[in-house]
Amino acid sequence: MTTQTILPVNIEALKALSASKQEPAWVTESRLTSLELAGQLELPKLEKQRIDRWNIHAFGEYKESEQLSSLEDLPEEVAKLVEGSREGGLVIQRNSGTVYSKLSEDLSKQGVIFTDLQTAVKEHENLVKPYLHEAVKRDEHSLAALHAAIWNGGIFLYVPKNVEVELPLQAVMLTDRADALFAPHVLIVAEANSRVTYVDNYISHGLSGHVTHNGAVEVFVKNGAKVRFATVHQLSSDTTDITYRRAVVENDGAIEWIVGEMNDGDTASDTMSVLKGSGSESDAKVIAVGSGSQKINYTTQARHFGKSSASQMITRAVMREEAQAIINGITKIEKGATKADGQQTERVLMLSPKARGDANPILLIDEDDVTAGHAASVGQVNQEQVYYLMSRGISRTMAESLIIYGFLAPVISEIPLEGLRDQLQGLVERKLGQ
């Protein structure tokens, strides 16, 4: 059973919010249409979990954010994330309001746009309007419609045709007020034969109450373009994190997802690649560590429409204490997607008798001339491996740690960004209490 969500705003309040931001009329109309839908649609259906039992109604209100006088004013954990990230592009948002934004002069001259979405809808309407809410459809469910109504802050990244951005562009989404709206929207458009790496971090700091993050990501990869999208979520236990990510990939384009789910609170994410064009590719790597009494639901999807399209999904999750995880992998090969190749692997390691993990690989094939495969496993730490390492003079704690790192290594070692690898390694250690 699913129920409708509780709407945090009414029509008049939403009009006032849009007016205060001086948004174009088409944005206001989009918000109002979406709010009406949110009141009609049901909540998303999670595999084997009831999202209506989660704390998903702590949306807060729009709050103005003061600009930073310098990066030295950032909380220490945020400052560490942006070390060495100022050369290409950097956007920092606090409670969905932009407090710092910079793009290198060289990239700006090449036509690259890297700014907050609130600015982009006003200054780059012709680039934003054709794509906003076109990948994450507002009618998917009530939370998608609600996001389309109340989104606040977020990122717009545009890379022109044939432009290759060598340095990663980074964004930080910080929430530190429980009464502030936290619903950023990330929109990326990579034109034909362009290249870009985008990295963002979601982090909470010093909250005095519960926060619901209702976020969306839309990536449009044009012919021959390559987009690497890396994201790390490290929100505290008083934050419910709901994120829907979608990429639409055209002929010979490629999307690479790198997702580190390191939250302490209940989390639902759905990451989908729509392989629209022939020769399109998707590579998704997801690692997660659950702890405490967390409830986690991760879905990774690839929908093949294009001929000779290829998808790869790898998810590895470690559950400790009483954490519960549902890990879904869905490969859908549509009729006409001949020569498509879809592969997926989901593995869950449980460190406690009370931890629960469920891996669900799903293949939906409507075409004969294709290749597809899946693998899934759920289990506990192999005690024979522990005893073997202990016989070599290693403590039990260290032995278990080595086994866990070995379990996650096939994913972490494939991450091409050294800084992100180091960050995820440190977060894994923190979540495992080491």
Coordinates of C-alpha atoms in Angstrom, one line a residue:
M1 CA 0.0 0.0 0.0
T2 CA 1.2 3.5 -0.9
T3 CA -0.3 6.8 0.2
Q4 CA -0.1 10.4 -0.9
T5 CA 2.6 12.6 0.5
I6 CA 1.8 15.6 2.8
L7 CA 2.2 18.8 0.8
P8 CA 4.5 21.3 2.6
V9 CA 3.2 24.3 0.7
N10 CA -0.1 25.6 -0.8
I11 CA -0.6 27.4 -4.1
E12 CA -0.4 30.9 -2.7
A13 CA 2.8 30.1 -0.8
L14 CA 4.4 28.6 -3.9
K15 CA 3.5 31.7 -6.0
A16 CA 5.0 33.9 -3.3
L17 CA 8.2 31.7 -3.3
S18 CA 8.6 31.9 -7.1
A19 CA 7.9 35.7 -7.0
S20 CA 10.5 36.3 -4.3
K21 CA 13.1 34.6 -6.6
Q22 CA 11.9 36.6 -9.6
E23 CA 11.5 33.5 -11.6
P24 CA 10.2 33.5 -15.2
A25 CA 6.5 32.8 -15.7
W26 CA 7.2 29.3 -17.2
V27 CA 9.0 28.2 -14.0
T28 CA 6.1 29.4 -11.8
E29 CA 3.6 27.6 -14.0
S30 CA 5.7 24.4 -13.9
R31 CA 5.8 24.6 -10.1
L32 CA 2.0 25.1 -9.8
T33 CA 1.3 22.2 -12.2
S34 CA 3.7 20.0 -10.3
L35 CA 2.1 20.8 -7.0
E36 CA -1.3 19.9 -8.2
L37 CA 0.1 16.5 -9.4
A38 CA 1.8 15.9 -6.1
G39 CA -1.5 16.1 -4.4
Q40 CA -3.0 13.4 -6.7
L41 CA -0.2 10.9 -7.1
E42 CA 0.8 8.1 -4.8
L43 CA 4.2 7.8 -3.0
P44 CA 6.9 5.7 -4.9
K45 CA 6.7 2.0 -4.3
L46 CA 9.9 0.6 -2.8
E47 CA 10.7 -3.1 -3.1
K48 CA 9.9 -4.8 0.2
Q49 CA 9.9 -1.5 2.1
R50 CA 7.2 1.0 3.1
I51 CA 8.4 4.5 2.5
D52 CA 5.2 5.9 4.1
R53 CA 6.6 4.7 7.4
W54 CA 9.8 6.8 6.9
N55 CA 10.1 10.4 8.1
I56 CA 9.6 12.0 4.7
H57 CA 7.7 15.1 5.6
A58 CA 10.3 17.4 7.2
F59 CA 10.7 19.8 4.3
G60 CA 11.2 23.1 6.1
E61 CA 10.9 26.4 4.4
Y62 CA 12.9 28.5 1.9
K63 CA 15.7 30.4 3.8
E64 CA 18.1 33.0 2.4
S65 CA 21.7 32.0 2.6
E66 CA 24.5 34.5 3.2
Q67 CA 27.4 34.6 0.9
L68 CA 30.8 33.4 2.2
S69 CA 33.4 36.1 2.5
S70 CA 36.0 33.4 1.9
L71 CA 36.3 29.6 1.8
E72 CA 38.0 29.8 5.2
D73 CA 34.5 30.4 6.7
L74 CA 33.3 26.9 5.8
P75 CA 32.9 24.1 8.4
E76 CA 36.0 22.0 8.6
E77 CA 34.4 18.9 7.0
V78 CA 33.3 20.9 4.0
A79 CA 36.6 22.8 3.7
K80 CA 38.4 19.4 3.3
L81 CA 36.1 18.4 0.4
V82 CA 37.1 21.4 -1.7
E83 CA 40.8 21.5 -1.2
G84 CA 42.5 21.8 -4.6
S85 CA 39.1 22.1 -6.4
R86 CA 39.3 25.8 -7.3
E87 CA 41.1 25.6 -10.6
G88 CA 38.2 24.3 -12.7
G89 CA 34.9 25.1 -11.2
L90 CA 33.4 25.1 -7.7
V91 CA 29.9 25.8 -6.4
I92 CA 29.0 25.6 -2.7
Q93 CA 25.4 25.7 -1.6
R94 CA 24.1 26.1 2.0
N95 CA 20.5 25.0 2.6
S96 CA 20.1 25.1 -1.2
G97 CA 21.3 28.7 -1.5
T98 CA 24.5 29.4 -3.3
V99 CA 27.2 30.9 -1.0
Y100 CA 30.2 30.5 -3.4
S101 CA 30.5 30.1 -7.1
K102 CA 33.6 30.1 -9.4
L103 CA 34.4 28.9 -12.9
S104 CA 37.8 29.3 -14.5
E105 CA 38.1 32.0 -17.1
D106 CA 39.4 29.6 -19.7
L107 CA 36.3 27.3 -19.4
S108 CA 34.0 30.3 -19.5
K109 CA 35.6 31.6 -22.7
Q110 CA 34.9 28.1 -24.3
G111 CA 31.2 28.5 -23.5
V112 CA 31.0 26.2 -20.5
I113 CA 28.3 27.2 -18.0
F114 CA 28.5 26.1 -14.4
T115 CA 26.2 27.9 -12.1
D116 CA 23.3 27.4 -9.7
L117 CA 20.0 26.3 -11.4
Q118 CA 18.1 29.3 -9.9
T119 CA 20.3 31.7 -11.9
A120 CA 20.3 29.5 -15.0
V121 CA 16.5 29.5 -15.4
K122 CA 16.7 33.3 -15.6
E123 CA 19.9 33.8 -17.6
H124 CA 19.9 30.7 -19.8
E125 CA 16.3 29.9 -20.4
N126 CA 16.8 28.5 -24.0
L127 CA 19.3 25.9 -22.6
V128 CA 17.4 25.0 -19.5
K129 CA 13.7 24.9 -20.5
P130 CA 13.9 22.1 -23.0
Y131 CA 15.4 19.7 -20.4
L132 CA 14.1 20.6 -17.0
H133 CA 11.9 17.7 -15.6
E134 CA 12.2 15.8 -18.9
A135 CA 14.3 12.9 -17.6
V136 CA 12.9 12.7 -14.1
K137 CA 9.3 13.0 -15.0
R138 CA 7.1 14.9 -12.6
D139 CA 4.3 12.3 -13.0
E140 CA 6.5 9.3 -11.8
H141 CA 5.1 9.6 -8.3
S142 CA 4.1 12.2 -5.7
L143 CA 7.7 12.8 -4.5
A144 CA 8.9 13.5 -8.0
A145 CA 6.0 15.9 -8.6
L146 CA 6.7 17.6 -5.2
H147 CA 10.3 18.0 -6.1
A148 CA 9.4 19.7 -9.4
A149 CA 7.2 22.0 -7.4
I150 CA 9.5 23.0 -4.6
W151 CA 13.0 22.5 -5.9
N152 CA 15.4 25.0 -4.5
G153 CA 19.0 25.5 -5.5
G154 CA 21.0 22.9 -7.4
I155 CA 23.3 23.0 -10.4
F156 CA 23.2 23.7 -14.1
L157 CA 26.2 22.5 -16.1
Y158 CA 26.4 23.0 -19.8
V159 CA 29.3 21.9 -22.0
P160 CA 29.2 23.0 -25.7
K161 CA 29.9 20.8 -28.7
N162 CA 33.5 19.5 -28.9
V163 CA 34.6 21.0 -25.6
E164 CA 36.6 18.8 -23.3
V165 CA 36.8 19.8 -19.7
E166 CA 39.9 18.2 -18.2
L167 CA 39.5 19.2 -14.5
P168 CA 36.5 17.9 -12.5
L169 CA 33.9 20.5 -11.7
Q170 CA 32.7 20.2 -8.1
A171 CA 29.7 21.1 -6.1
V172 CA 28.9 20.8 -2.4
M173 CA 25.4 20.7 -1.0
L174 CA 25.4 21.5 2.7
T175 CA 22.4 21.6 5.0
D176 CA 22.8 22.9 8.6
R177 CA 19.3 24.1 9.4
A178 CA 16.5 21.7 10.1
D179 CA 13.9 24.3 9.2
A180 CA 15.3 25.0 5.8
L181 CA 14.1 23.5 2.5
F182 CA 16.6 21.0 1.1
A183 CA 15.6 20.0 -2.5
P184 CA 18.4 20.8 -5.0
H185 CA 18.1 19.9 -8.6
V186 CA 21.1 19.0 -10.8
L187 CA 20.8 19.5 -14.6
I188 CA 23.7 18.6 -16.9
V189 CA 23.7 19.0 -20.7
A190 CA 26.7 17.7 -22.6
E191 CA 26.6 18.6 -26.3
A192 CA 28.0 16.4 -29.1
N193 CA 31.5 15.1 -28.6
S194 CA 32.1 16.9 -25.3
R195 CA 33.8 15.5 -22.2
V196 CA 33.2 16.4 -18.6
T197 CA 33.6 15.1 -15.0
Y198 CA 31.2 16.4 -12.4
V199 CA 31.6 15.6 -8.7
D200 CA 29.3 16.6 -5.8
N201 CA 29.0 16.0 -2.1
Y202 CA 25.9 16.1 0.1
I203 CA 26.7 16.7 3.7
S204 CA 24.7 17.7 6.8
H205 CA 26.2 19.6 9.8
G206 CA 24.9 20.6 13.2
L207 CA 21.2 19.9 12.6
S208 CA 18.8 20.5 15.4
G209 CA 15.9 18.5 14.0
H210 CA 15.0 16.2 11.1
V211 CA 15.4 17.1 7.4
T212 CA 14.0 15.4 4.3
H213 CA 16.2 15.7 1.2
N214 CA 14.1 15.4 -1.9
G215 CA 16.6 15.7 -4.8
A216 CA 16.8 15.0 -8.5
V217 CA 19.5 14.7 -11.1
E218 CA 19.0 14.9 -14.9
V219 CA 21.9 14.3 -17.3
F220 CA 21.6 14.6 -21.1
V221 CA 24.4 13.1 -23.1
K222 CA 24.4 14.0 -26.7
N223 CA 26.0 12.1 -29.7
G224 CA 29.6 11.0 -28.8
A225 CA 29.7 12.9 -25.5
K226 CA 31.2 11.4 -22.4
V227 CA 30.0 12.3 -18.9
R228 CA 31.4 11.1 -15.6
F229 CA 29.1 11.8 -12.7
A230 CA 30.4 11.1 -9.2
T231 CA 28.4 11.8 -6.1
V232 CA 28.9 11.1 -2.4
H233 CA 26.1 11.4 0.1
Q234 CA 27.2 11.6 3.8
L235 CA 24.1 12.9 5.5
S236 CA 23.5 12.4 9.2
S237 CA 21.0 10.1 10.9
D238 CA 18.5 12.9 11.2
T239 CA 18.2 13.2 7.5
T240 CA 16.1 11.1 5.2
D241 CA 17.7 11.1 1.7
I242 CA 15.5 10.5 -1.4
T243 CA 17.3 10.9 -4.7
Y244 CA 16.2 10.1 -8.3
R245 CA 18.9 10.2 -11.0
R246 CA 18.3 9.9 -14.7
A247 CA 20.6 10.0 -17.8
V248 CA 19.5 10.1 -21.4
V249 CA 22.3 8.9 -23.7
E250 CA 22.3 9.4 -27.4
N251 CA 24.3 7.8 -30.2
D252 CA 27.8 6.7 -29.1
G253 CA 27.5 8.7 -25.9
A254 CA 28.5 7.4 -22.5
I255 CA 27.5 8.0 -18.9
E256 CA 29.6 6.8 -16.0
W257 CA 27.9 6.9 -12.6
I258 CA 30.1 6.7 -9.4
V259 CA 27.8 6.7 -6.3
G260 CA 29.0 6.5 -2.7
E261 CA 26.0 6.1 -0.4
M262 CA 27.5 6.8 3.1
N263 CA 24.4 8.3 4.8
D264 CA 23.5 7.5 8.4
G265 CA 19.8 8.0 7.9
D266 CA 17.1 6.2 5.8
T267 CA 17.9 6.4 2.2
A268 CA 16.2 5.6 -1.1
S269 CA 17.9 6.2 -4.5
D270 CA 17.1 5.3 -8.0
T271 CA 19.8 5.7 -10.7
M272 CA 18.7 5.0 -14.3
S273 CA 20.5 5.3 -17.6
V274 CA 18.2 5.5 -20.7
L275 CA 20.4 4.2 -23.6
K276 CA 18.4 5.9 -26.3
G277 CA 21.0 5.9 -29.1
S278 CA 22.9 3.2 -31.0
G279 CA 26.3 2.5 -29.5
S280 CA 25.4 4.3 -26.2
E281 CA 27.0 3.1 -23.0
S282 CA 26.4 3.2 -19.2
D283 CA 28.7 2.1 -16.4
A284 CA 27.4 2.4 -12.9
K285 CA 29.4 1.8 -9.7
V286 CA 27.7 2.0 -6.4
I287 CA 29.1 1.3 -2.9
A288 CA 27.2 1.6 0.3
V289 CA 27.8 1.0 4.0
G290 CA 24.7 0.8 6.3
S291 CA 24.8 1.1 10.1
G292 CA 22.6 1.5 13.1
S293 CA 18.9 0.9 12.3
Q294 CA 19.1 2.4 8.8
K295 CA 16.7 1.4 6.1
I296 CA 18.2 1.5 2.7
N297 CA 16.7 1.0 -0.8
Y298 CA 19.0 1.3 -3.8
T299 CA 17.9 0.7 -7.4
T300 CA 20.2 0.9 -10.4
Q301 CA 18.6 0.6 -13.9
A302 CA 19.6 0.6 -17.5
R303 CA 17.0 0.7 -20.3
H304 CA 18.3 -0.2 -23.7
F305 CA 16.6 1.3 -26.8
G306 CA 19.7 1.8 -29.0
K307 CA 21.3 -0.9 -31.1
S308 CA 24.7 -2.2 -29.8
S309 CA 24.2 -0.3 -26.5
A310 CA 26.0 -1.6 -23.5
S311 CA 25.4 -1.3 -19.7
Q312 CA 27.4 -2.4 -16.7
M313 CA 26.2 -2.1 -13.1
I314 CA 28.2 -3.1 -10.0
T315 CA 26.8 -2.5 -6.5
R316 CA 28.5 -3.6 -3.3
A317 CA 27.0 -2.9 0.1
V318 CA 28.2 -3.7 3.7
M319 CA 25.5 -3.8 6.4
R320 CA 26.4 -3.7 10.1
E321 CA 24.4 -3.6 13.4
E322 CA 20.6 -3.6 12.5
A323 CA 20.8 -2.0 9.1
Q324 CA 18.5 -3.3 6.4
A325 CA 19.2 -3.0 2.7
I326 CA 17.3 -3.7 -0.5
I327 CA 19.6 -3.7 -3.5
N328 CA 17.9 -3.8 -6.9
G329 CA 19.5 -4.1 -10.4
I330 CA 17.2 -3.8 -13.4
T331 CA 18.3 -4.3 -17.0
K332 CA 15.5 -3.7 -19.6
I333 CA 16.3 -4.4 -23.2
E334 CA 13.6 -3.1 -25.4
K335 CA 12.4 -4.6 -28.7
G336 CA 14.7 -3.4 -31.5
A337 CA 17.8 -2.9 -29.3
T338 CA 19.7 -5.6 -31.2
K339 CA 23.3 -6.5 -30.2
A340 CA 22.7 -4.8 -26.8
D341 CA 24.8 -6.0 -23.9
G342 CA 23.6 -5.6 -20.3
Q343 CA 25.6 -6.9 -17.3
Q344 CA 25.0 -6.4 -13.6
T345 CA 26.3 -7.6 -10.2
E346 CA 24.9 -7.0 -6.7
R347 CA 26.7 -8.2 -3.6
V348 CA 25.8 -7.6 0.0
L349 CA 28.0 -8.4 3.0
M350 CA 26.4 -8.5 6.5
L351 CA 28.6 -8.0 9.6
S352 CA 25.9 -8.7 12.2
P353 CA 23.3 -11.4 12.8
K354 CA 20.7 -8.6 13.0
A355 CA 21.7 -6.9 9.7
R356 CA 19.6 -7.7 6.7
G357 CA 20.4 -7.6 3.0
D358 CA 18.5 -8.5 -0.1
A359 CA 19.9 -8.4 -3.6
N360 CA 17.5 -8.5 -6.5
P361 CA 18.9 -8.8 -10.1
I362 CA 16.2 -8.4 -12.7
L363 CA 16.6 -8.9 -16.5
L364 CA 13.7 -7.9 -18.7
I365 CA 14.5 -8.8 -22.3
D366 CA 12.2 -8.1 -25.3
E367 CA 14.8 -8.7 -28.0
D368 CA 16.4 -12.0 -29.1
D369 CA 19.8 -10.9 -30.5
V370 CA 21.3 -9.6 -27.2
T371 CA 23.7 -10.5 -24.5
A372 CA 22.8 -10.2 -20.8
G373 CA 23.9 -11.5 -17.5
H374 CA 23.6 -11.0 -13.8
A375 CA 25.2 -12.1 -10.5
A376 CA 24.0 -11.6 -6.9
S377 CA 25.1 -12.7 -3.5
V378 CA 24.2 -12.0 0.1
G379 CA 26.3 -13.4 3.0
Q380 CA 28.3 -12.8 6.1
V381 CA 32.0 -12.5 6.7
N382 CA 33.7 -15.8 6.0
Q383 CA 35.0 -17.0 9.3
E384 CA 37.5 -19.3 7.7
Q385 CA 39.1 -16.3 6.1
V386 CA 39.1 -14.5 9.5
Y387 CA 40.8 -17.5 11.2
Y388 CA 43.3 -17.8 8.4
L389 CA 44.4 -14.2 8.8
M390 CA 44.4 -14.5 12.7
S391 CA 46.7 -17.5 12.3
R392 CA 49.2 -15.1 10.7
G393 CA 49.2 -12.8 13.8
I394 CA 46.5 -10.4 12.7
S395 CA 43.8 -9.4 15.2
R396 CA 40.2 -10.3 14.6
T397 CA 39.2 -6.7 14.1
M398 CA 41.9 -6.1 11.6
A399 CA 41.2 -9.4 9.8
E400 CA 37.5 -8.4 9.4
S401 CA 38.5 -5.0 8.2
L402 CA 40.8 -6.5 5.5
I403 CA 38.0 -8.7 4.3
I404 CA 35.6 -5.8 4.1
Y405 CA 38.1 -3.6 2.2
G406 CA 38.7 -6.6 -0.1
F407 CA 35.0 -6.9 -0.7
L408 CA 34.7 -3.2 -1.6
A409 CA 38.0 -2.9 -3.5
P410 CA 36.7 -4.1 -6.9
V411 CA 34.5 -1.0 -7.0
I412 CA 36.7 1.6 -5.2
S413 CA 39.8 0.6 -7.2
E414 CA 37.9 1.3 -10.5
I415 CA 37.1 4.9 -9.5
P416 CA 39.3 7.0 -11.8
L417 CA 39.5 10.0 -9.4
E418 CA 42.2 9.7 -6.8
G419 CA 40.7 12.3 -4.4
L420 CA 37.3 10.6 -4.5
R421 CA 38.8 7.1 -3.9
D422 CA 40.6 8.5 -0.8
Q423 CA 37.4 10.2 0.4
L424 CA 35.3 7.0 0.1
Q425 CA 38.0 5.0 1.8
G426 CA 37.9 7.4 4.8
L427 CA 34.1 7.3 4.9
V428 CA 34.1 3.5 4.9
E429 CA 36.4 3.5 7.8
R430 CA 34.2 6.0 9.7
K431 CA 31.0 4.1 9.1
L432 CA 32.7 0.9 10.2
G433 CA 33.8 2.6 13.4
Q434 CA 37.5 2.3 12.7

